[in-house]
Short mmCIF file of C-alpha atoms and ligand atoms in Angstrom, two decimals:
data_model
loop_
_atom_site.label_atom_id
_atom_site.label_comp_id
_atom_site.label_asym_id
_atom_site.label_seq_id
_atom_site.Cartn_x
_atom_site.Cartn_y
_atom_site.Cartn_z
CA UNK A 1 0.00 0.00 0.00
CA UNK A 2 2.79 2.39 1.02
CA UNK A 3 4.69 1.41 -2.09
CA UNK A 4 1.61 2.08 -4.24
CA UNK A 5 1.10 5.50 -2.64
CA UNK A 6 4.76 6.36 -3.14
CA UNK A 7 4.57 5.30 -6.76
CA UNK A 8 1.52 7.47 -7.28
CA UNK A 9 3.14 10.41 -5.49
CA UNK A 10 6.27 10.17 -7.54
CA UNK A 11 4.24 9.98 -10.71
CA UNK A 12 2.24 13.06 -9.66
CA UNK A 13 5.47 14.86 -8.83
CA UNK A 14 6.89 13.93 -12.21
CA UNK A 15 3.74 15.18 -13.91
CA UNK A 16 3.80 18.44 -11.94
CA UNK A 17 7.46 19.04 -12.64
CA UNK A 18 7.11 18.28 -16.32
CA UNK A 19 4.10 20.57 -16.47
CA UNK A 20 5.75 23.51 -14.76
CA UNK A 21 9.04 23.12 -16.65
CA UNK A 22 7.10 22.89 -19.89
CA UNK A 23 5.06 26.00 -19.13
CA UNK A 24 8.23 27.87 -18.11
CA UNK A 25 9.93 26.82 -21.36
CA UNK A 26 6.95 28.07 -23.36
CA UNK A 27 6.98 31.42 -21.55
CA UNK A 28 10.74 31.93 -22.05
CA UNK A 29 10.39 30.89 -25.63
CA UNK A 30 7.69 33.56 -26.24
CA UNK A 31 9.77 36.30 -24.65
CA UNK A 32 12.72 35.53 -26.96
CA UNK A 33 10.79 36.33 -30.12
CA UNK A 34 12.22 39.25 -32.08
CA UNK A 35 10.38 42.40 -33.10
CA UNK A 36 8.46 42.14 -36.40
CA UNK A 37 8.06 44.61 -39.23
CA UNK A 38 5.32 46.80 -37.76
CA UNK A 39 3.10 47.24 -40.81
CA UNK A 40 0.33 45.28 -39.09
CA UNK A 41 0.28 42.70 -41.91
CA UNK A 42 0.78 38.92 -42.11
CA UNK A 43 -0.35 38.47 -38.53
CA UNK A 44 -0.91 34.88 -39.66
CA UNK A 45 0.92 33.37 -42.66
CA UNK A 46 -0.17 34.83 -46.00
CA UNK A 47 -2.53 32.67 -48.05
CA UNK A 48 -3.06 32.94 -51.78
CA UNK A 49 -1.94 31.93 -55.24
CA UNK A 50 1.34 32.71 -57.02
CA UNK A 51 1.95 31.94 -60.66
CA UNK A 52 5.64 30.99 -60.75
CA UNK A 53 6.03 27.23 -60.26
CA UNK A 54 3.13 26.31 -62.56
CA UNK A 55 3.31 29.00 -65.26
CA UNK A 56 6.95 30.18 -65.09
CA UNK A 57 7.92 32.83 -67.65
CA UNK A 58 5.59 31.88 -70.47
CA UNK A 59 5.21 35.08 -72.48
CA UNK A 60 4.02 33.45 -75.69
CA UNK A 61 0.35 34.35 -75.79
CA UNK A 62 0.14 33.57 -79.53
CA UNK A 63 1.03 29.92 -79.08
CA UNK A 64 -0.31 29.40 -75.58
CA UNK A 65 -3.04 31.92 -74.83
CA UNK A 66 -4.31 29.94 -71.85
CA UNK A 67 -1.07 29.61 -69.97
CA UNK A 68 0.93 32.72 -70.80
CA UNK A 69 1.49 35.40 -68.14
CA UNK A 70 -1.32 37.78 -69.00
CA UNK A 71 -4.15 39.70 -67.44
CA UNK A 72 -6.54 37.01 -68.69
CA UNK A 73 -4.78 34.33 -66.64
CA UNK A 74 -5.09 36.36 -63.44
CA UNK A 75 -8.70 37.35 -64.09
CA UNK A 76 -9.63 33.72 -64.59
CA UNK A 77 -7.84 32.74 -61.40
CA UNK A 78 -9.56 35.58 -59.52
CA UNK A 79 -12.96 34.37 -60.71
CA UNK A 80 -12.20 30.81 -59.62
CA UNK A 81 -10.77 31.84 -56.28
CA UNK A 82 -14.19 33.23 -55.48
CA UNK A 83 -16.49 30.73 -57.23
CA UNK A 84 -14.66 27.58 -56.13
CA UNK A 85 -14.37 28.28 -52.43
CA UNK A 86 -10.68 29.29 -52.31
CA UNK A 87 -11.39 32.74 -50.95
CA UNK A 88 -13.75 31.34 -48.34
CA UNK A 89 -11.04 28.87 -47.32
CA UNK A 90 -8.69 31.82 -46.67
CA UNK A 91 -6.71 32.13 -49.94
CA UNK A 92 -6.81 35.88 -50.41
CA UNK A 93 -3.71 37.13 -52.28
CA UNK A 94 -3.58 36.57 -56.04
CA UNK A 95 0.08 37.09 -56.88
CA UNK A 96 1.89 37.84 -60.11
CA UNK A 97 5.51 36.63 -60.25
CA UNK A 98 8.26 37.50 -62.72
CA UNK A 99 7.68 38.33 -66.43
CA UNK A 100 4.75 40.75 -66.14
CA UNK A 101 6.85 43.76 -67.15
CA UNK A 102 7.60 45.44 -70.42
CA UNK A 103 11.33 45.20 -71.19
CA UNK A 104 11.87 48.94 -70.53
CA UNK A 105 10.69 51.56 -68.02
CA UNK A 106 8.50 54.42 -69.32
CA UNK A 107 9.80 57.93 -70.07
CA UNK A 108 9.35 58.91 -66.40
CA UNK A 109 11.37 55.94 -65.19
CA UNK A 110 8.35 53.96 -64.02
CA UNK A 111 7.93 50.23 -64.46
CA UNK A 112 5.21 49.28 -66.89
CA UNK A 113 3.34 46.08 -67.59
CA UNK A 114 3.78 44.43 -70.96
CA UNK A 115 1.13 46.28 -73.02
CA UNK A 116 0.11 43.27 -75.10
CA UNK A 117 -0.29 40.82 -72.27
CA UNK A 118 -1.70 43.33 -69.74
CA UNK A 119 -3.63 45.79 -71.96
CA UNK A 120 -5.35 47.38 -68.96
CA UNK A 121 -2.13 47.66 -66.95
CA UNK A 122 -1.73 46.53 -63.38
CA UNK A 123 -4.09 49.18 -62.01
CA UNK A 124 -7.09 47.80 -63.92
CA UNK A 125 -6.20 44.27 -62.91
CA UNK A 126 -5.91 45.36 -59.27
CA UNK A 127 -9.34 46.97 -59.49
CA UNK A 128 -10.77 43.75 -60.87
CA UNK A 129 -9.12 41.64 -58.18
CA UNK A 130 -10.32 44.03 -55.46
CA UNK A 131 -13.86 43.96 -56.85
CA UNK A 132 -13.80 40.22 -56.11
CA UNK A 133 -12.79 40.86 -52.50
CA UNK A 134 -9.25 39.61 -53.15
CA UNK A 135 -5.83 41.26 -52.93
CA UNK A 136 -3.18 41.60 -55.62
CA UNK A 137 0.49 40.64 -55.31
CA UNK A 138 3.23 41.81 -57.67
CA UNK A 139 6.89 40.95 -58.24
CA UNK A 140 10.04 43.06 -58.38
CA UNK A 141 13.77 42.66 -57.80
CA UNK A 142 16.23 44.42 -55.51
CA UNK A 143 19.02 44.29 -58.12
CA UNK A 144 19.56 45.50 -61.66
CA UNK A 145 17.30 42.93 -63.34
CA UNK A 146 14.70 40.41 -62.29
CA UNK A 147 15.80 36.78 -62.43
CA UNK A 148 14.18 36.49 -65.87
CA UNK A 149 15.93 39.65 -67.11
CA UNK A 150 13.24 42.35 -66.79
CA UNK A 151 14.02 45.75 -65.22
CA UNK A 152 15.19 45.58 -61.61
CA UNK A 153 14.47 48.20 -58.95
CA UNK A 154 18.06 49.12 -58.03
CA UNK A 155 18.23 52.93 -58.09
CA UNK A 156 14.42 53.16 -58.38
CA UNK A 157 13.17 51.96 -54.99
CA UNK A 158 11.12 55.07 -54.15
CA UNK A 159 9.60 55.43 -57.56
CA UNK A 160 8.72 51.72 -57.72
CA UNK A 161 7.20 51.65 -54.23
CA UNK A 162 5.06 54.63 -55.19
CA UNK A 163 4.05 53.06 -58.51
CA UNK A 164 3.02 49.81 -56.78
CA UNK A 165 1.00 51.74 -54.20
CA UNK A 166 -0.65 53.92 -56.90
CA UNK A 167 -1.68 50.81 -58.79
CA UNK A 168 -3.29 49.32 -55.66
CA UNK A 169 -0.82 46.49 -55.11
CA UNK A 170 -1.24 44.66 -51.77
CA UNK A 171 1.86 42.43 -51.69
CA UNK A 172 5.33 42.74 -53.15
CA UNK A 173 7.50 39.70 -53.75
CA UNK A 174 10.98 41.21 -53.95
CA UNK A 175 13.55 38.91 -55.51
CA UNK A 176 17.35 39.17 -55.15
CA UNK A 177 18.82 38.42 -58.59
CA UNK A 178 21.50 40.58 -60.24
CA UNK A 179 22.51 42.46 -57.12
CA UNK A 180 26.18 43.34 -57.30
CA UNK A 181 27.16 43.28 -53.61
CA UNK A 182 26.03 42.05 -50.22
CA UNK A 183 25.78 45.64 -49.07
CA UNK A 184 23.47 46.55 -51.94
CA UNK A 185 21.39 43.46 -51.21
CA UNK A 186 20.90 44.31 -47.52
CA UNK A 187 20.52 48.05 -48.07
CA UNK A 188 18.09 47.45 -50.94
CA UNK A 189 15.84 45.10 -48.98
CA UNK A 190 15.77 47.55 -46.06
CA UNK A 191 15.27 50.59 -48.22
CA UNK A 192 12.35 49.05 -50.10
CA UNK A 193 10.67 48.05 -46.84
CA UNK A 194 10.80 51.66 -45.64
CA UNK A 195 9.77 52.99 -49.04
CA UNK A 196 6.70 50.75 -49.07
CA UNK A 197 5.80 51.94 -45.57
CA UNK A 198 6.18 55.56 -46.63
CA UNK A 199 3.54 55.10 -49.35
CA UNK A 200 0.96 54.67 -46.59
CA UNK A 201 -0.55 51.67 -48.40
CA UNK A 202 -0.65 48.30 -46.63
CA UNK A 203 1.67 46.14 -48.71
CA UNK A 204 2.85 42.73 -47.51
CA UNK A 205 6.61 42.55 -48.11
CA UNK A 206 7.86 39.13 -49.20
CA UNK A 207 11.67 38.89 -49.33
CA UNK A 208 14.33 36.47 -50.58
CA UNK A 209 17.07 38.26 -48.68
CA UNK A 210 18.44 35.30 -46.62
CA UNK A 211 18.46 33.02 -49.67
CA UNK A 212 20.76 35.32 -51.63
CA UNK A 213 22.86 36.17 -48.62
CA UNK A 214 23.44 32.64 -47.33
CA UNK A 215 26.29 31.60 -49.66
CA UNK A 216 28.39 34.53 -48.36
CA UNK A 217 27.23 35.36 -44.85
CA UNK A 218 25.02 34.01 -42.07
CA UNK A 219 21.69 35.85 -42.22
CA UNK A 220 20.75 38.00 -39.26
CA UNK A 221 17.15 36.86 -38.88
CA UNK A 222 16.38 39.35 -36.12
CA UNK A 223 17.14 42.11 -38.57
CA UNK A 224 15.38 40.45 -41.51
CA UNK A 225 12.23 40.08 -39.43
CA UNK A 226 12.25 43.82 -38.74
CA UNK A 227 11.97 44.53 -42.46
CA UNK A 228 10.13 41.62 -44.10
CA UNK A 229 6.78 39.89 -43.59
CA UNK A 230 8.19 36.64 -44.95
CA UNK A 231 11.50 35.51 -46.32
CA UNK A 232 12.71 32.66 -48.51
CA UNK A 233 15.69 30.74 -47.11
CA UNK A 234 16.10 28.01 -49.66
CA UNK A 235 16.12 27.50 -53.46
CA UNK A 236 13.04 27.34 -55.65
CA UNK A 237 10.50 24.60 -55.20
CA UNK A 238 9.93 22.21 -58.11
CA UNK A 239 6.98 19.95 -58.76
CA UNK A 240 8.72 16.90 -57.29
CA UNK A 241 9.09 14.90 -54.11
CA UNK A 242 12.85 15.38 -54.26
CA UNK A 243 12.27 19.12 -54.02
CA UNK A 244 9.73 18.99 -51.17
CA UNK A 245 11.98 16.57 -49.30
CA UNK A 246 15.03 18.83 -49.67
CA UNK A 247 13.07 21.81 -48.32
CA UNK A 248 11.99 19.79 -45.27
CA UNK A 249 15.54 18.57 -44.72
CA UNK A 250 16.97 22.08 -44.97
CA UNK A 251 14.33 23.42 -42.60
CA UNK A 252 14.88 20.80 -39.92
CA UNK A 253 18.67 20.99 -40.20
CA UNK A 254 18.49 24.74 -39.64
CA UNK A 255 15.65 24.85 -37.16
CA UNK A 256 17.78 26.19 -34.30
CA UNK A 257 18.35 29.35 -36.32
CA UNK A 258 14.99 29.89 -37.98
CA UNK A 259 12.12 28.58 -35.85
CA UNK A 260 12.18 31.02 -32.95
CA UNK A 261 12.31 34.05 -35.16
CA UNK A 262 8.99 33.27 -36.87
CA UNK A 263 5.81 34.73 -35.45
CA UNK A 264 2.95 37.12 -36.15
CA UNK A 265 4.15 39.60 -38.77
CA UNK A 266 7.19 37.59 -39.94
CA UNK A 267 7.46 34.05 -41.30
CA UNK A 268 9.97 31.68 -42.85
CA UNK A 269 8.81 30.95 -46.40
CA UNK A 270 9.57 27.43 -47.69
CA UNK A 271 8.08 28.43 -51.08
CA UNK A 272 4.88 27.58 -52.94
CA UNK A 273 2.47 24.70 -52.49
CA UNK A 274 2.66 22.52 -55.60
CA UNK A 275 -0.34 20.39 -54.66
CA UNK A 276 -2.69 19.79 -57.60
CA UNK A 277 0.06 19.61 -60.23
CA UNK A 278 1.90 16.64 -61.77
CA UNK A 279 4.89 15.68 -59.68
CA UNK A 280 3.64 14.63 -56.24
CA UNK A 281 1.79 11.42 -55.39
CA UNK A 282 -1.26 11.72 -53.14
CA UNK A 283 0.77 10.85 -50.05
CA UNK A 284 3.42 13.42 -50.96
CA UNK A 285 0.76 16.09 -51.38
CA UNK A 286 -0.55 15.21 -47.92
CA UNK A 287 3.01 15.58 -46.60
CA UNK A 288 3.40 19.00 -48.16
CA UNK A 289 0.09 20.27 -46.77
CA UNK A 290 0.69 18.86 -43.29
CA UNK A 291 4.27 20.09 -43.01
CA UNK A 292 3.54 23.56 -44.42
CA UNK A 293 0.93 23.81 -41.63
CA UNK A 294 3.45 22.66 -39.02
CA UNK A 295 6.06 25.13 -40.36
CA UNK A 296 3.62 28.09 -40.17
CA UNK A 297 4.46 28.66 -43.83
CA UNK A 298 2.78 31.11 -46.16
CA UNK A 299 0.29 29.02 -48.18
CA UNK A 300 0.81 30.27 -51.71
CA UNK A 301 -0.50 27.70 -54.17
CA UNK A 302 1.03 27.49 -57.61
CA UNK A 303 -1.31 25.33 -59.64
CA UNK A 304 -4.01 25.68 -62.27
CA UNK A 305 -7.30 26.31 -60.52
CA UNK A 306 -9.08 25.64 -63.85
CA UNK A 307 -7.83 22.05 -63.81
CA UNK A 308 -7.46 20.61 -60.35
CA UNK A 309 -8.66 17.28 -59.01
CA UNK A 310 -11.39 17.25 -56.35
CA UNK A 311 -9.00 15.39 -54.05
CA UNK A 312 -6.24 18.05 -54.32
CA UNK A 313 -8.82 20.79 -53.92
CA UNK A 314 -10.24 19.19 -50.76
CA UNK A 315 -6.71 18.86 -49.33
CA UNK A 316 -5.83 22.49 -50.06
CA UNK A 317 -9.16 23.64 -48.62
CA UNK A 318 -9.02 21.39 -45.54
CA UNK A 319 -10.32 23.65 -42.78
CA UNK A 320 -8.71 21.79 -39.88
CA UNK A 321 -5.27 21.90 -41.48
CA UNK A 322 -5.65 25.57 -42.42
CA UNK A 323 -6.63 26.30 -38.81
CA UNK A 324 -3.28 24.83 -37.72
CA UNK A 325 -1.38 26.86 -40.33
CA UNK A 326 -3.19 30.03 -39.27
CA UNK A 327 -3.01 29.41 -35.53
CA UNK A 328 -3.01 32.77 -33.73
CA UNK A 329 -0.21 31.83 -31.33
CA UNK A 330 1.99 32.01 -34.42
CA UNK A 331 4.74 29.64 -33.34
CA UNK A 332 6.52 27.67 -36.02
CA UNK A 333 6.80 23.91 -35.47
CA UNK A 334 9.98 21.87 -35.62
CA UNK A 335 11.24 18.34 -36.10
CA UNK A 336 11.16 16.59 -32.75
CA UNK A 337 12.95 13.44 -33.77
CA UNK A 338 14.15 11.34 -36.64
CA UNK A 339 14.50 7.62 -36.24
CA UNK A 340 14.38 4.67 -38.58
CA UNK A 341 13.35 6.87 -41.52
CA UNK A 342 10.42 8.27 -39.55
CA UNK A 343 10.25 11.92 -38.60
CA UNK A 344 8.03 13.36 -35.90
CA UNK A 345 7.30 17.08 -36.14
CA UNK A 346 5.26 19.12 -33.68
CA UNK A 347 3.90 22.63 -33.36
CA UNK A 348 2.45 24.37 -30.28
CA UNK A 349 -0.96 25.91 -30.88
CA UNK A 350 -3.16 28.33 -29.00
CA UNK A 351 -5.38 26.94 -26.23
CA UNK A 352 -2.60 24.55 -25.15
CA UNK A 353 -3.22 22.38 -28.21
CA UNK A 354 -0.47 20.81 -30.32
CA UNK A 355 -0.17 19.60 -33.89
CA UNK A 356 1.93 16.49 -34.45
CA UNK A 357 2.98 15.04 -37.79
CA UNK A 358 4.55 11.64 -38.40
CA UNK A 359 6.31 11.37 -41.74
CA UNK A 360 7.46 8.07 -43.26
CA UNK A 361 10.51 8.87 -45.35
CA UNK A 362 11.22 5.31 -46.42
CA UNK A 363 10.80 5.06 -50.17
CA UNK A 364 10.62 1.30 -50.40
CA UNK A 365 7.98 -1.12 -49.16
CA UNK A 366 4.48 -0.41 -47.91
CA UNK A 367 2.89 1.36 -44.95
CA UNK A 368 4.93 1.14 -41.73
CA UNK A 369 3.92 1.46 -38.10
CA UNK A 370 5.45 3.99 -35.80
CA UNK A 371 4.90 4.48 -32.08
CA UNK A 372 5.64 7.47 -29.95
CA UNK A 373 5.12 7.92 -26.25
CA UNK A 374 2.65 10.65 -25.50
CA UNK A 375 4.88 11.96 -22.71
CA UNK A 376 7.58 12.82 -25.24
CA UNK A 377 5.28 15.13 -27.20
CA UNK A 378 4.86 18.86 -26.72
CA UNK A 379 7.72 19.33 -24.26
CA UNK A 380 5.94 17.00 -21.87
CA UNK A 381 2.86 19.20 -21.60
CA UNK A 382 0.91 18.37 -24.77
CA UNK A 383 -1.15 15.70 -23.12
CA UNK A 384 -0.70 16.14 -19.44
CA UNK A 385 -2.55 14.55 -17.75
CA UNK A 386 -4.80 13.67 -20.72
CA UNK A 387 -5.86 14.91 -24.12
CA UNK A 388 -8.21 14.31 -26.98
CA UNK A 389 -6.48 13.30 -30.21
CA UNK A 390 -7.92 13.80 -33.67
CA UNK A 391 -6.23 12.51 -36.78
CA UNK A 392 -6.66 15.18 -39.49
CA UNK A 393 -4.73 13.74 -42.43
CA UNK A 394 -4.78 11.67 -44.57
CA UNK A 395 -8.40 11.38 -43.37
CA UNK A 396 -10.13 12.86 -40.38
CA UNK A 397 -10.83 10.51 -37.45
CA UNK A 398 -11.50 11.10 -33.79
CA UNK A 399 -9.11 8.86 -31.91
CA UNK A 400 -10.43 9.58 -28.42
CA UNK A 401 -8.73 10.27 -25.09
CA UNK A 402 -5.10 9.52 -24.38
CA UNK A 403 -3.18 9.96 -21.16
CA UNK A 404 0.38 10.97 -20.45
CA UNK A 405 1.56 7.40 -20.06
CA UNK A 406 0.07 6.05 -23.27
CA UNK A 407 1.53 5.42 -26.69
CA UNK A 408 0.38 6.87 -29.99
CA UNK A 409 0.84 4.32 -32.69
CA UNK A 410 0.05 4.81 -36.33
CA UNK A 411 0.73 3.45 -39.81
CA UNK A 412 2.10 5.77 -42.44
CA UNK A 413 2.42 5.23 -46.18
CA UNK A 414 5.83 5.68 -47.84
CA UNK A 415 6.53 9.41 -48.29
CA UNK A 416 3.20 10.13 -46.59
CA UNK A 417 2.30 11.86 -43.35
CA UNK A 418 -0.26 11.39 -40.62
CA UNK A 419 -1.23 14.68 -39.01
CA UNK A 420 -2.78 14.84 -35.53
CA UNK A 421 -4.24 17.54 -33.33
CA UNK A 422 -3.92 17.13 -29.57
CA UNK A 423 -6.39 19.09 -27.46
CA UNK A 424 -6.10 19.71 -23.74
CA UNK A 425 -9.11 18.40 -21.92
CA UNK A 426 -10.73 19.91 -18.88
CA UNK A 427 -10.66 16.48 -17.26
CA UNK A 428 -9.08 16.83 -13.87
CA UNK A 429 -9.64 13.27 -12.75
CA UNK A 430 -6.74 11.23 -13.88
CA UNK A 431 -8.25 8.20 -15.53
CA UNK A 432 -5.95 5.45 -16.63
CA UNK A 433 -6.85 4.46 -20.13
CA UNK A 434 -5.62 1.39 -21.99
CA UNK A 435 -2.91 1.81 -24.62
CA UNK A 436 -4.52 2.88 -27.83
CA UNK A 437 -3.57 2.35 -31.43
CA UNK A 438 -4.42 4.69 -34.22
CA UNK A 439 -4.59 2.55 -37.32
CA UNK A 440 -4.69 5.02 -40.14
CA UNK A 441 -5.36 2.72 -43.04
C1 GLA B 1 13.68 33.29 -58.49
C2 GLA B 1 12.68 33.10 -57.36
C3 GLA B 1 11.47 32.35 -57.87
C4 GLA B 1 10.83 33.13 -59.01
C5 GLA B 1 11.86 33.37 -60.10
C6 GLA B 1 11.33 34.31 -61.17
O1 GLA B 1 14.23 32.09 -58.93
O2 GLA B 1 13.28 32.41 -56.30
O3 GLA B 1 10.53 32.16 -56.83
O4 GLA B 1 10.32 34.33 -58.52
O5 GLA B 1 13.05 33.94 -59.59
O6 GLA B 1 12.26 34.58 -62.16
#
C-alpha cells in the first residue's frame, strides 16, 4: 500500500514538474521572439496563389493563350478563387511573379506592364481583383534585373514603391537576382521596406534576402524580421518529391536558427504549395500540406485552378489543417525526432493544443507502423494529464482520449504523413486508459 502510494506520489510529482518546466519553457520561448516589421500585416501566414512554379515565364500568348502570363490568366484565377471556395477557405492574395513587365521603363522611369499581355495595366487588374474581395500581389527585384531579365528596382526603390501603391498592389515579392554586392542586397531590402511603408498603403513585403545572402554570410534573422513579412531561405520549389523533401531537410537541419524568429508579422517561407500539379503522389501532397501547416508557412498555391482534381482541392481547402497553419499563437513547429526513416514534427498551438505530424521517409515497401510515447510530445505538456487526439490527415478521425503514459501508434504510407491535433481536456480526474492504437489505413 505504502509502495503504491509512493509510486503514485512520484508519478504526480513527475507530472507536476514536467508541467511547470514545460510551461516555463513556453513562456521563455515567447519572450525571446524578435520584433516584427510593424506594418500590421501577415499576422498569420499569408494565403493565396502565385503563378511561378506552374506558369513560369511563359510570355508566348500567340502559341499558348491559356497559360501565358497575361491579365486574362489572373482574371480567370480571380474568378475561380471566389467561385470555387478558395477565398472562403482563406486564400486571399492573387500574386503575379516575374515576367509581367515590359522590357523597358517608361519615359518617367516607371515600371510598366507588358502592353500586349496586360492591356489594362496593373491598375485595372488590381481593381478587378479588389472587386472580387481579393488582394493583388506583384513581383520586383532588388538588383539590376529580375531573375528572368526584366528591369530591376536598383536605383528606383522610391519610384517603384510609389508606382506599386498607386496601382493598388497589396503584396510585393521582392527577388534578389542581379545584385552586385552584399551591401546593396541588404541596403536594398531595407530601403524598399521603408519605401513601401512611406507610401501609406498596406503592402505585404515578401523577401528572398536570406536566400541570396546565405552563400556569403550568415543571415541575421532578427534584422530580416524587422523589415520583411516573410522571407525565402532556400532554393526554388519544383513539382517533385525530391524538391519537397530537400526543403523539409533544410528546414529541420536549420531549425535552431529559424524557428524562434517566426511569429505574427514575420514568417519563414519554404516556397509555394505545388499540390494539384503533376509531380507529387497523393501521399506526398498530404506531406506538403501537413508540413507547411506545421512550419507556419505562407500558403501560396502554384497550380491551375481551372484544372485541379477534387482530391487536391479538398486537401488544399481542408479547414482543420488551415486552422493549424493560421493558428493565432503564431509559433513555427519543428522536427522533434528522426529515427528509422520516420520523422516526428510538432507545433504548439493556441489553447494549449499541439499539432503532431509523423512522416514516413522510407521510399521502399508499404505502410509502416510507428509508435511514440505521448509523454515525449509537446515538451511534456501536450497531453498532461490527458488529451483528446484527432487525426486530421490523410483522413479525419477522432481517436479519443489519451493519457500521459500512453503510446500513440500509427501506420504511415511511404513518403506520406499522418497529421494529428492534440487538445487539452478539462478532465481533472486522472483516468488510466488502456494503450490505444491509431490505425490510419
Ligand atoms: C527566383 C525566385 C522564384 C521566381 C523566379 C522568377 O528564382 O526564387 O521564386 O520568382 O526567380 O524569375
